[in-house]
XYZ file of C-alpha atoms in Angstrom:
750
model
C 96.808 128.440 -8.657
C 95.845 130.496 -5.647
C 92.778 128.335 -5.213
C 94.885 125.176 -5.151
C 97.224 126.779 -2.654
C 94.268 127.686 -0.429
C 92.925 124.136 -0.574
C 96.311 122.638 0.214
C 96.664 125.027 3.146
C 93.240 124.080 4.479
C 94.005 120.372 4.174
C 97.337 120.881 5.884
C 95.712 122.825 8.692
C 93.101 120.107 9.170
C 95.777 117.401 9.226
C 97.793 119.435 11.709
C 94.735 119.822 13.940
C 94.133 116.076 13.882
C 97.787 115.454 14.691
C 97.653 117.846 17.649
C 94.437 116.253 18.948
C 95.944 112.777 18.674
C 99.116 113.924 20.395
C 97.085 115.448 23.223
C 95.194 112.206 23.703
C 98.407 110.207 23.810
C 99.886 112.658 26.291
C 96.872 112.258 28.568
C 97.213 108.467 28.451
C 100.917 108.734 29.160
C 100.486 111.163 32.035
C 97.782 109.076 33.656
C 99.122 105.645 32.875
C 99.432 104.879 36.576
C 95.675 105.385 36.895
C 95.075 103.128 33.909
C 97.418 100.451 35.244
C 95.799 100.592 38.692
C 92.329 100.300 37.168
C 93.384 97.383 34.976
C 94.979 95.590 37.920
C 91.953 96.141 40.178
C 89.397 95.046 37.585
C 91.500 92.065 36.555
C 91.878 91.049 40.200
C 88.134 91.379 40.742
C 87.411 89.418 37.566
C 89.867 86.716 38.597
C 88.257 86.503 42.027
C 84.836 86.358 40.406
C 86.001 83.606 38.057
C 87.247 81.602 41.041
C 83.989 82.159 42.944
C 81.591 81.746 40.046
C 80.468 78.257 39.205
C 79.815 77.446 35.516
C 76.224 77.129 34.337
C 74.853 74.784 31.683
C 71.816 75.688 29.594
C 69.637 72.999 28.036
C 66.813 73.732 25.604
C 63.625 71.922 24.631
C 61.553 73.025 21.648
C 57.740 72.983 21.618
C 55.408 73.760 18.754
C 51.864 75.053 19.046
C 50.565 72.689 16.363
C 48.506 74.606 13.772
C 47.073 71.327 12.437
C 44.000 69.691 13.991
C 42.887 66.053 13.852
C 39.144 65.638 13.198
C 38.163 62.118 14.273
C 34.490 63.040 14.697
C 32.492 66.007 13.516
C 31.727 67.097 17.067
C 32.366 70.517 18.573
C 34.874 70.331 21.445
C 33.885 71.422 24.929
C 37.039 73.610 25.122
C 38.270 75.079 21.846
C 41.771 74.648 20.430
C 44.358 77.356 20.997
C 44.306 80.301 18.597
C 47.539 80.945 16.701
C 47.906 84.658 17.449
C 51.045 86.033 19.082
C 49.062 86.934 22.206
C 47.950 83.322 22.626
C 51.520 82.051 22.271
C 52.659 84.671 24.794
C 49.980 83.369 27.167
C 51.264 79.819 26.775
C 54.787 81.042 27.559
C 53.427 82.597 30.748
C 51.799 79.261 31.586
C 55.118 77.439 31.143
C 57.006 79.912 33.343
C 54.242 80.305 35.920
C 54.710 79.649 39.607
C 52.161 76.823 39.459
C 54.137 74.924 36.809
C 57.399 75.560 38.662
C 55.842 74.237 41.880
C 54.820 71.004 40.120
C 58.345 70.565 38.739
C 59.897 71.232 42.160
C 57.635 68.640 43.793
C 58.063 66.132 40.978
C 61.889 66.259 40.956
C 62.331 66.882 44.681
C 64.314 70.069 44.103
C 63.621 71.195 47.669
C 66.387 68.788 48.664
C 68.821 70.102 46.039
C 71.474 72.410 47.569
C 71.716 74.344 44.310
C 68.212 75.713 44.792
C 67.726 75.430 48.543
C 70.041 77.809 50.363
C 69.066 76.321 53.721
C 70.981 73.143 52.872
C 74.637 73.250 53.876
C 76.850 73.732 50.847
C 80.319 75.203 50.127
C 80.408 78.934 50.814
C 81.987 81.579 48.624
C 85.072 81.465 50.863
C 85.314 77.687 50.420
C 85.008 77.996 46.639
C 87.591 80.792 46.487
C 90.071 78.856 48.639
C 89.450 75.720 46.582
C 90.142 77.690 43.400
C 93.371 79.041 44.882
C 94.337 75.519 45.969
C 93.807 74.263 42.428
C 95.756 77.190 40.990
C 98.802 77.368 43.259
C 98.696 73.837 44.680
C 98.879 75.005 48.303
C 96.551 73.804 51.064
C 94.729 76.762 52.627
C 92.319 74.740 54.785
C 93.623 76.214 58.086
C 93.033 79.692 56.722
C 89.473 78.720 55.738
C 88.794 77.410 59.240
C 90.092 80.606 60.819
C 87.973 82.811 58.534
C 84.867 80.664 59.059
C 85.339 80.690 62.819
C 85.716 84.447 62.862
C 82.589 84.961 60.728
C 80.551 82.561 62.847
C 81.660 84.275 66.044
C 80.618 87.589 64.538
C 77.251 86.109 63.537
C 77.898 86.658 59.834
C 77.799 83.068 58.644
C 74.986 81.896 60.924
C 71.650 81.243 59.197
C 68.334 81.339 60.960
C 66.095 78.288 60.448
C 63.190 78.724 58.056
C 59.851 76.933 57.731
C 59.334 74.255 55.022
C 56.790 76.486 53.288
C 59.288 79.335 53.019
C 62.004 76.961 51.836
C 59.707 75.580 49.132
C 58.679 79.092 48.037
C 62.335 80.146 47.866
C 63.206 77.048 45.814
C 60.335 77.739 43.413
C 61.505 81.326 42.962
C 65.106 80.175 42.394
C 63.996 77.580 39.838
C 61.967 80.191 37.976
C 65.042 82.431 37.788
C 66.875 79.687 35.907
C 63.972 79.163 33.488
C 63.260 81.034 30.291
C 60.764 80.501 27.469
C 60.947 82.478 24.246
C 59.250 82.599 20.874
C 59.640 84.691 17.766
C 56.843 86.216 15.718
C 57.734 84.153 12.635
C 56.852 80.675 13.902
C 54.697 78.670 16.305
C 57.682 77.299 18.244
C 58.491 77.931 21.914
C 62.036 77.372 23.176
C 62.115 76.323 26.841
C 65.574 76.783 28.404
C 66.875 76.025 31.860
C 70.226 76.960 33.379
C 71.816 74.825 36.109
C 75.237 73.926 37.441
C 75.031 70.405 35.995
C 74.307 69.604 32.355
C 72.121 66.565 33.132
C 70.152 68.516 35.728
C 69.512 71.364 33.274
C 68.146 68.920 30.674
C 66.063 67.036 33.248
C 64.417 70.180 34.608
C 63.774 71.644 31.136
C 62.052 68.404 30.049
C 60.089 68.362 33.310
C 58.703 71.832 32.577
C 57.687 70.711 29.079
C 56.044 67.530 30.406
C 54.152 69.401 33.116
C 52.926 71.960 30.598
C 51.672 69.297 28.159
C 50.121 67.268 30.979
C 48.406 70.382 32.304
C 46.968 71.047 28.834
C 45.499 67.555 28.617
C 44.259 67.563 32.204
C 42.632 70.936 31.712
C 40.691 69.666 28.700
C 39.702 66.486 30.514
C 38.623 68.382 33.608
C 36.549 70.802 31.568
C 34.975 67.923 29.633
C 34.226 66.023 32.839
C 32.708 69.125 34.377
C 30.575 69.547 31.255
C 29.476 65.891 31.440
C 28.585 66.266 35.094
C 26.564 69.393 34.380
C 24.835 67.730 31.424
C 23.943 64.668 33.490
C 22.481 66.795 36.269
C 20.586 68.952 33.799
C 19.269 65.931 31.883
C 17.944 64.396 35.089
C 16.151 67.652 35.866
C 14.719 67.898 32.345
C 13.632 64.241 32.348
C 11.476 64.951 35.372
C 10.165 68.153 33.755
C 9.265 66.277 30.541
C 7.400 63.624 32.509
C 5.507 66.266 34.471
C 4.597 68.290 31.343
C 3.455 65.162 29.409
C 1.329 64.049 32.341
C -0.207 67.533 32.553
C -1.230 67.305 28.872
C -2.799 63.863 29.310
C -4.584 64.823 32.513
C -6.031 67.994 30.980
C -7.183 66.134 27.843
C -8.892 63.494 29.961
C -10.416 66.150 32.216
C -11.853 68.088 29.246
C -12.855 64.981 27.290
C -10.606 65.852 24.405
C -10.424 62.367 22.813
C -7.803 62.079 20.107
C -8.770 60.894 16.716
C -7.056 58.347 14.525
C -4.516 61.009 13.455
C -3.342 61.216 17.045
C -2.759 64.971 17.058
C -6.403 66.181 16.929
C -9.631 65.379 18.795
C -12.337 63.235 17.253
C -14.734 66.185 16.817
C -12.005 68.195 15.137
C -11.348 65.370 12.712
C -15.089 65.064 11.956
C -15.349 68.786 11.402
C -12.427 68.666 8.998
C -13.936 65.710 7.096
C -17.326 67.469 6.811
C -15.604 70.580 5.504
C -13.842 68.529 2.875
C -17.086 66.670 1.941
C -18.958 69.987 1.703
C -16.328 71.369 -0.624
C -16.652 68.231 -2.824
C -20.480 68.484 -2.816
C -20.357 72.155 -3.742
C -17.997 71.316 -6.586
C -20.247 68.529 -7.876
C -23.306 70.753 -7.609
C -21.578 73.439 -9.619
C -20.607 70.939 -12.272
C -24.166 69.611 -12.453
C -25.620 73.110 -12.810
C -23.133 73.970 -15.539
C -23.998 70.778 -17.408
C -27.701 71.507 -17.049
C -27.174 75.027 -18.415
C -25.313 73.676 -21.437
C -27.917 70.966 -21.924
C -30.720 73.520 -22.026
C -28.906 75.450 -24.712
C -28.289 72.324 -26.772
C -31.868 71.083 -26.278
C -33.158 74.132 -28.094
C -31.029 73.313 -31.122
C -30.007 69.643 -31.039
C -28.539 69.864 -34.506
C -25.456 71.772 -33.283
C -22.221 69.900 -33.391
C -21.634 69.844 -29.644
C -25.022 68.313 -28.686
C -23.687 64.804 -28.458
C -20.705 66.005 -26.462
C -22.860 68.094 -24.050
C -25.753 65.632 -23.637
C -23.506 62.598 -23.650
C -26.095 60.467 -25.563
C -24.918 57.874 -28.152
C -28.329 58.085 -29.876
C -28.058 61.791 -30.404
C -24.551 61.225 -31.641
C -25.739 58.671 -34.199
C -28.703 60.827 -35.238
C -26.355 63.746 -35.604
C -24.143 61.751 -37.934
C -27.195 60.740 -40.037
C -28.308 64.362 -40.062
C -24.947 65.430 -41.373
C -25.109 62.850 -44.200
C -28.640 63.765 -45.231
C -27.874 67.472 -45.087
C -24.854 66.959 -47.340
C -26.851 64.971 -49.942
C -29.691 67.524 -49.738
C -27.314 70.277 -50.543
C -25.940 68.362 -53.538
C -29.414 67.614 -54.971
C -30.587 71.191 -54.491
C -27.622 72.379 -56.363
C -28.150 69.862 -59.115
C -31.981 69.601 -59.364
C -33.463 72.535 -57.391
C -35.966 72.634 -54.535
C -38.887 71.102 -56.443
C -37.270 67.893 -57.344
C -38.949 64.865 -55.651
C -35.651 63.586 -54.351
C -34.979 66.947 -52.752
C -38.408 66.895 -51.132
C -37.765 63.379 -49.790
C -34.498 64.433 -48.229
C -36.175 67.442 -46.613
C -38.803 65.212 -45.012
C -36.143 62.792 -43.733
C -34.131 65.652 -42.236
C -37.244 67.039 -40.480
C -38.139 63.684 -38.952
C -34.584 63.105 -37.836
C -34.377 66.423 -36.022
C -37.676 65.793 -34.276
C -36.260 62.609 -32.871
C -33.198 64.449 -31.683
C -35.283 67.030 -29.799
C -37.323 64.326 -28.155
C -34.178 62.537 -27.041
C -32.680 65.827 -25.743
C -35.807 66.481 -23.710
C -35.415 63.130 -22.009
C -31.792 63.741 -21.248
C -32.560 67.203 -19.807
C -34.919 65.627 -17.327
C -32.152 63.303 -16.163
C -29.647 66.163 -15.848
C -32.088 68.314 -13.912
C -32.641 65.427 -11.554
C -28.887 65.155 -10.972
C -28.730 68.878 -10.170
C -31.425 68.503 -7.579
C -29.653 65.529 -6.053
C -26.392 67.533 -5.817
C -28.158 70.444 -4.230
C -29.848 68.188 -1.721
C -26.460 66.611 -0.864
C -24.969 70.060 -0.334
C -27.789 71.106 1.943
C -27.444 67.967 4.012
C -23.700 68.521 4.460
C -24.185 72.186 5.405
C -26.719 71.210 8.025
C -24.421 68.520 9.427
C -21.453 70.954 9.469
C -23.493 73.581 11.256
C -24.558 71.076 13.848
C -21.011 69.766 14.358
C -19.640 73.306 14.584
C -22.054 74.048 17.361
C -20.927 70.903 19.142
C -17.190 71.786 18.874
C -17.600 75.445 19.930
C -17.265 74.469 23.594
C -14.105 72.528 22.843
C -12.131 75.560 21.465
C -11.379 77.148 24.862
C -10.102 73.850 26.200
C -7.951 73.379 23.075
C -6.164 76.725 23.678
C -5.018 75.643 27.125
C -4.244 72.177 25.785
C -2.085 73.699 23.018
C -0.168 75.758 25.588
C 0.486 72.696 27.709
C 1.493 70.762 24.628
C 3.981 73.486 23.543
C 5.576 73.471 26.983
C 5.842 69.710 26.890
C 7.339 69.793 23.376
C 9.864 72.512 24.353
C 11.004 70.544 27.384
C 11.333 67.446 25.250
C 13.426 69.240 22.595
C 15.824 70.649 25.227
C 16.006 67.248 26.875
C 16.773 65.459 23.617
C 19.414 68.123 22.654
C 21.253 67.851 25.971
C 21.037 64.071 25.804
C 22.677 64.132 22.369
C 25.379 66.557 23.616
C 26.101 64.263 26.574
C 26.715 61.381 24.202
C 29.101 63.565 22.149
C 31.106 64.848 25.131
C 31.458 61.299 26.493
C 32.984 60.319 23.188
C 35.345 63.343 23.348
C 36.655 62.317 26.760
C 38.623 59.508 25.118
C 39.742 61.624 22.122
C 41.360 64.616 23.875
C 44.457 65.968 22.087
C 47.167 68.414 23.166
C 47.464 71.729 21.360
C 51.264 71.530 21.559
C 53.827 68.819 20.958
C 57.533 68.365 21.539
C 59.771 69.003 18.550
C 62.998 68.172 20.367
C 63.615 67.197 23.970
C 66.291 68.875 26.044
C 69.675 67.158 25.953
C 72.621 67.679 28.341
C 74.851 70.386 26.810
C 78.505 69.590 26.217
C 79.835 73.048 27.097
C 78.801 75.548 29.788
C 76.801 78.515 28.599
C 78.350 80.984 31.033
C 81.699 82.620 30.241
C 84.836 80.681 31.153
C 87.548 81.858 33.502
C 89.721 83.139 30.669
C 86.853 85.182 29.311
C 86.157 86.489 32.815
C 89.753 87.627 33.208
C 89.877 89.025 29.678
C 86.633 90.894 30.256
C 87.968 92.292 33.515
C 91.112 93.396 31.718
C 89.098 95.126 28.988
C 86.716 96.749 31.467
C 89.628 97.866 33.607
C 91.290 99.398 30.576
C 88.128 101.284 29.643
C 87.534 102.458 33.205
C 91.177 103.424 33.538
C 91.065 105.455 30.343
C 87.879 107.130 31.500
C 89.403 107.957 34.878
C 92.578 109.143 33.172
C 90.698 111.593 30.976
C 88.525 112.609 33.926
C 91.518 113.261 36.181
C 93.272 115.147 33.428
C 90.166 117.213 32.785
C 89.771 117.980 36.485
C 93.462 118.873 36.821
C 93.541 122.684 36.712
C 97.289 123.048 37.297
C 100.249 123.533 34.959
C 102.065 120.509 33.550
C 104.967 122.068 31.588
C 106.244 125.359 30.192
C 104.335 124.869 26.957
C 101.134 124.504 28.939
C 101.932 127.766 30.776
C 102.475 129.685 27.561
C 99.317 128.269 25.933
C 97.175 129.029 28.992
C 98.224 132.483 30.223
C 100.270 133.722 27.266
C 103.423 134.498 29.281
C 106.827 133.011 28.344
C 107.942 130.218 30.667
C 111.714 130.369 30.853
C 112.499 127.281 32.883
C 111.820 124.481 35.316
C 113.248 124.267 38.835
C 113.500 120.610 39.865
C 112.699 119.374 43.307
C 115.593 117.841 45.211
C 115.474 114.261 46.490
C 114.240 114.147 50.058
C 116.574 111.345 51.072
C 119.650 113.535 50.455
C 118.469 116.257 52.888
C 119.968 118.837 50.531
C 119.167 122.533 50.689
C 118.561 124.101 47.252
C 120.490 127.302 48.044
C 123.532 125.215 49.002
C 123.004 122.583 46.309
C 123.704 125.024 43.467
C 127.102 125.717 45.013
C 127.895 122.187 46.156
C 126.798 120.532 42.896
C 127.276 123.072 40.137
C 126.937 120.391 37.407
C 123.772 118.826 38.779
C 120.511 118.999 36.893
C 119.138 121.306 39.581
C 122.025 123.737 39.148
C 121.722 123.548 35.374
C 118.017 124.343 35.621
C 118.720 127.467 37.713
C 121.573 128.417 35.390
C 119.193 128.055 32.417
C 116.787 130.504 34.077
C 119.613 132.989 34.496
C 120.678 132.563 30.879
C 117.091 133.124 29.722
C 116.815 136.274 31.811
C 120.147 137.509 30.495
C 119.085 136.801 26.916
C 115.885 138.774 27.480
C 117.900 141.706 28.851
C 116.490 141.266 32.329
C 119.953 141.049 33.901
C 121.527 144.053 32.277
C 123.284 146.559 34.511
C 120.754 148.504 36.520
C 118.002 145.912 36.165
C 115.622 145.193 39.048
C 114.010 141.728 38.975
C 110.864 141.346 41.058
C 110.196 137.702 42.010
C 106.683 136.873 43.231
C 104.066 134.104 43.217
C 100.329 133.672 43.599
C 100.245 131.861 46.957
C 102.777 130.867 49.644
C 104.764 127.661 49.328
C 105.445 128.028 45.606
C 109.257 128.104 46.038
C 109.561 131.820 45.357
C 112.242 132.509 48.034
C 114.151 129.379 46.990
C 114.264 130.602 43.390
C 115.485 133.995 44.599
C 118.242 132.492 46.751
C 119.494 129.945 44.226
C 119.396 132.381 41.317
C 121.080 135.162 43.324
C 123.836 132.904 44.725
C 124.538 131.395 41.308
C 124.767 134.830 39.664
C 126.985 136.088 42.482
C 129.196 133.004 42.290
C 129.660 133.649 38.571
C 131.264 137.026 39.376
C 128.342 139.375 39.055
C 127.556 141.944 41.729
C 124.084 140.968 42.917
C 121.932 142.413 45.695
C 119.031 140.434 47.159
C 116.393 142.507 48.985
C 113.948 140.596 51.160
C 110.730 142.589 50.693
C 108.523 139.955 52.355
C 108.298 141.617 55.756
C 105.491 139.331 56.949
C 107.198 135.934 56.578
C 110.911 136.576 56.008
C 113.142 133.548 55.461
C 116.411 134.711 53.883
C 118.000 135.513 57.242
C 117.302 132.009 58.472
C 118.978 130.553 55.391
C 121.983 132.812 54.834
C 122.356 134.094 58.386
C 121.350 137.392 59.965
C 124.089 139.271 61.830
C 123.385 142.831 60.716
C 122.311 145.480 63.238
C 119.359 146.504 61.118
C 117.040 145.192 58.412
C 115.209 146.606 55.418
C 112.471 148.277 57.472
C 115.119 150.024 59.627
C 116.804 151.280 56.469
C 113.496 152.633 55.137
C 112.546 154.510 58.312
C 116.076 155.833 58.771
C 117.043 153.876 61.858
C 120.003 152.308 60.075
C 122.455 153.196 57.359
C 123.294 151.222 54.249
C 126.387 149.654 55.714
C 124.330 148.564 58.765
C 121.891 146.378 56.775
C 123.862 144.959 53.846
C 125.336 141.515 54.546
C 127.603 139.367 52.386
C 127.227 135.636 51.752
C 130.611 134.109 52.433
C 130.217 131.228 49.943
C 128.968 133.097 46.883
C 129.727 136.771 47.533
C 126.049 137.649 47.364
C 124.995 140.907 49.024
C 121.648 140.728 50.727
C 119.375 142.702 53.004
C 117.028 140.753 55.234
C 113.575 141.628 56.467
C 112.300 141.085 59.962
C 108.653 140.577 61.062
C 108.428 143.489 63.512
C 106.696 145.993 61.263
C 102.981 146.669 61.772
C 102.412 148.362 58.399
C 104.627 146.633 55.821
C 102.589 147.827 52.832
C 103.200 151.505 53.717
C 106.933 150.907 54.018
C 107.152 148.955 50.761
C 105.187 151.614 48.921
C 107.215 154.525 50.287
C 109.381 156.805 48.195
C 112.285 155.978 50.496
C 112.300 152.341 49.369
C 111.961 153.400 45.751
C 115.058 155.607 46.140
C 116.901 152.775 47.906
C 116.149 150.407 45.012
C 117.163 153.084 42.526
C 120.455 153.581 44.354
C 121.077 149.829 44.516
C 120.450 149.408 40.781
C 123.248 151.889 40.160
C 125.642 150.176 42.533
C 124.982 146.555 41.522
C 124.775 144.641 38.271
C 121.422 143.194 39.302
C 118.930 143.722 42.129
C 116.523 140.888 42.999
C 113.392 141.619 45.051
C 111.850 138.738 47.041
C 108.218 139.916 47.334
C 105.128 138.489 49.112
C 102.517 136.356 47.233
C 100.069 138.382 45.132
C 96.917 136.444 45.996
C 97.482 136.675 49.762
C 98.537 140.281 50.475
C 98.811 143.487 48.486
C 102.438 144.176 49.466
C 103.954 143.071 46.175
C 101.667 145.340 44.184
C 103.310 148.521 45.504
C 106.732 147.319 44.357
C 105.831 146.977 40.697
C 106.826 150.574 39.894
C 110.406 149.968 41.071
C 110.954 146.724 39.095
C 112.131 146.474 35.514
C 111.302 142.754 35.217
C 108.712 140.538 36.923
C 109.506 136.844 37.377
C 106.437 134.799 38.446
C 107.019 131.483 40.246
C 104.348 128.739 39.880
C 104.509 125.397 41.624
C 104.335 122.529 39.143
C 101.059 120.502 39.193
C 100.005 122.248 42.387
C 98.826 125.827 41.896
C 95.419 126.172 40.162
C 95.530 127.949 36.825
C 92.693 130.279 37.813
C 94.618 131.485 40.895
C 97.704 132.181 38.805
C 95.654 134.001 36.187
C 94.000 136.235 38.792
C 97.376 137.140 40.315
C 98.835 137.986 36.893
C 95.741 140.045 36.013
C 96.172 141.944 39.264
C 99.789 142.743 38.430
C 98.692 143.924 35.003
C 96.109 146.219 36.575
C 98.897 147.712 38.740
C 100.926 148.518 35.645
C 103.449 145.685 35.658
C 103.205 142.864 33.157
C 104.651 139.508 34.109
C 107.597 139.050 31.779
C 108.430 135.423 32.530
C 107.243 132.397 34.493
C 109.218 129.669 36.241
C 107.756 126.289 37.242
C 109.158 125.228 40.613
C 109.495 121.965 42.490
C 109.217 119.875 39.312
C 109.578 116.099 39.593
C 111.718 115.543 36.520
C 111.365 111.766 36.591
C 107.606 111.988 36.712
C 107.638 114.663 34.034
C 109.733 112.456 31.782
C 107.412 109.515 32.489
C 104.090 111.244 32.092
C 104.738 114.057 29.625
C 105.433 113.546 25.948
C 106.440 117.160 25.323
C 109.746 118.043 23.736
C 110.839 119.614 27.029
C 110.327 116.404 28.995
C 111.989 114.374 26.259
C 115.006 116.687 26.271
C 115.398 116.457 30.048
C 115.141 112.708 29.945
C 117.793 112.436 27.239
C 120.120 115.059 28.770
C 120.227 113.491 32.214
C 123.479 111.681 31.476
C 125.217 115.067 31.247
C 124.429 115.859 34.872
C 126.262 114.784 37.964
C 124.429 113.458 40.973
């Protein structure tokens, strides 16, 4: 349960803190509402004037797209590449659109130098003319004479006179002004560029925006065409140079070949001797191959000739006769084998077959011998052919040895001629391609939507101007209100006094209206039911309730600085107490700037200083106010050492004696922050009443004076705010005190 109670208490404390903070804020706004109202009125007036002077602007937009698609009509590389699609490239194109060069083309194309909106040198309505025209439209009153007077005065003062400028400067100024109305933007999510232009006329804004787009697209196409034409011109010049170089290099090859006798063969690329040498090499290779074949055949034939009965004799020797004899041999050998198996070796048939086989083989050997002679003859023929070719090759090689050195130089000249020809043919082909491109140039961007005249102005209207001025004025006024309140280091009400210095504030002393020429000390007697008199009476009641006005009490009245109303409080309080039937003595202890004698009259032979030094007796210094019955002793400024007199034991005994004779003794003392006179009187006083001027005396000054009194052994028991403007307090302060005074005013007489 205790925990819940603690939580509820914390929540209540937090809510109370928020309530206090909100109340303080509202009090600040109420106190400084004149500042807020003045700020609102000034800003609204400025905004209204600006709305009358400011001409509406229309913004028209055209949308471009950096086309990511490309049209390939021919498979030919372009002289200038298409735009990349990176953000940096798009940013570069935006810079091209908004460049001075593009703006200059638009200015020249549309003749904007002659447009008064962009050329300030052209006579056009001034700000004064526009303001007066706006007032004429608003109030319906002709102010043309006033405009003429103002214009004449400005011209006579040299304010409205413009110096002539050169056409170049005018054009540069127009270009700069046109660029200020132009904007081009793009986001990172698309390839689009939004070109916007702001002008006073909707049609003009659309026309200029479209002109910027057209100039940009035309510049793109012209740039590509110019680059292509420059490339064609360079290619043509280079081709003419290379054509001459090719002719020179070809002629050098022909001249050198003729000079060295290097006649080309039928192949066209080699000399006749080189072709012969190649043919002999090929023929020699063929002869060597044939000779090898013949020798291999002869070797095989010799092997077969030794045993013509082998199965490959016919194949090796290539003789049909041997082939036939071989077949007969195979048949006889087969029958011989059968008969030997059947009849044995001695059988006559076996013997007959043996004789036939022997004769047959003899014939085969004879035939093989003949064939061997033929093969050996072929080998010799092949060898002879090879030797002839080798001799011819050796001879031809010797003949072509002198041609090799010339061929090296010829090859070098030929390579140079071929290289020049290849470069020439490549550039010639590229020239044909670029000439075809000149008619196929395409823009990298295209128009998605052209700029159209807007229906409504893009700049704020007059109502929005005035509303914005009102809002800005309110914000500035609130800021100034809080700033002024923060910088205000004075006291606003009794509650503020108690919260700041911790001393009870027992009342407010109003200031009297200046137009009535009333004196406060007389006003409390002449108008006892006035709010001023009631305020003084309330101070007396508070002092009485605190015991400060008991019999024998001594009330010391002081302030921090002069002009706080200290003496006035003393006089009005003393006269009111005396008029109520109390025996009151007022001692004027301010010997430097005494004022009581001037107010109540000074007819006594002596003053307070005379009484202290013994030059006068009591009955010589005490005077009586005829209207209230107040007894008072004045001070006169003829003392050189007032502090010594005020701090003397004689004065202390005088005050002690007076406290026994009177119901109340009031001491009017000097200001604490100016002189030290009041400090020596603290020991004789039973109460200390501190007077502070409302919204005038700095809090720090009051605090230092109170601290000084405390150091001297006298605590300030109560504070009174003087010279309070009750109407202003009721208007600007939301405290209960101000509310009560505002509500209770009907009880007072004027």
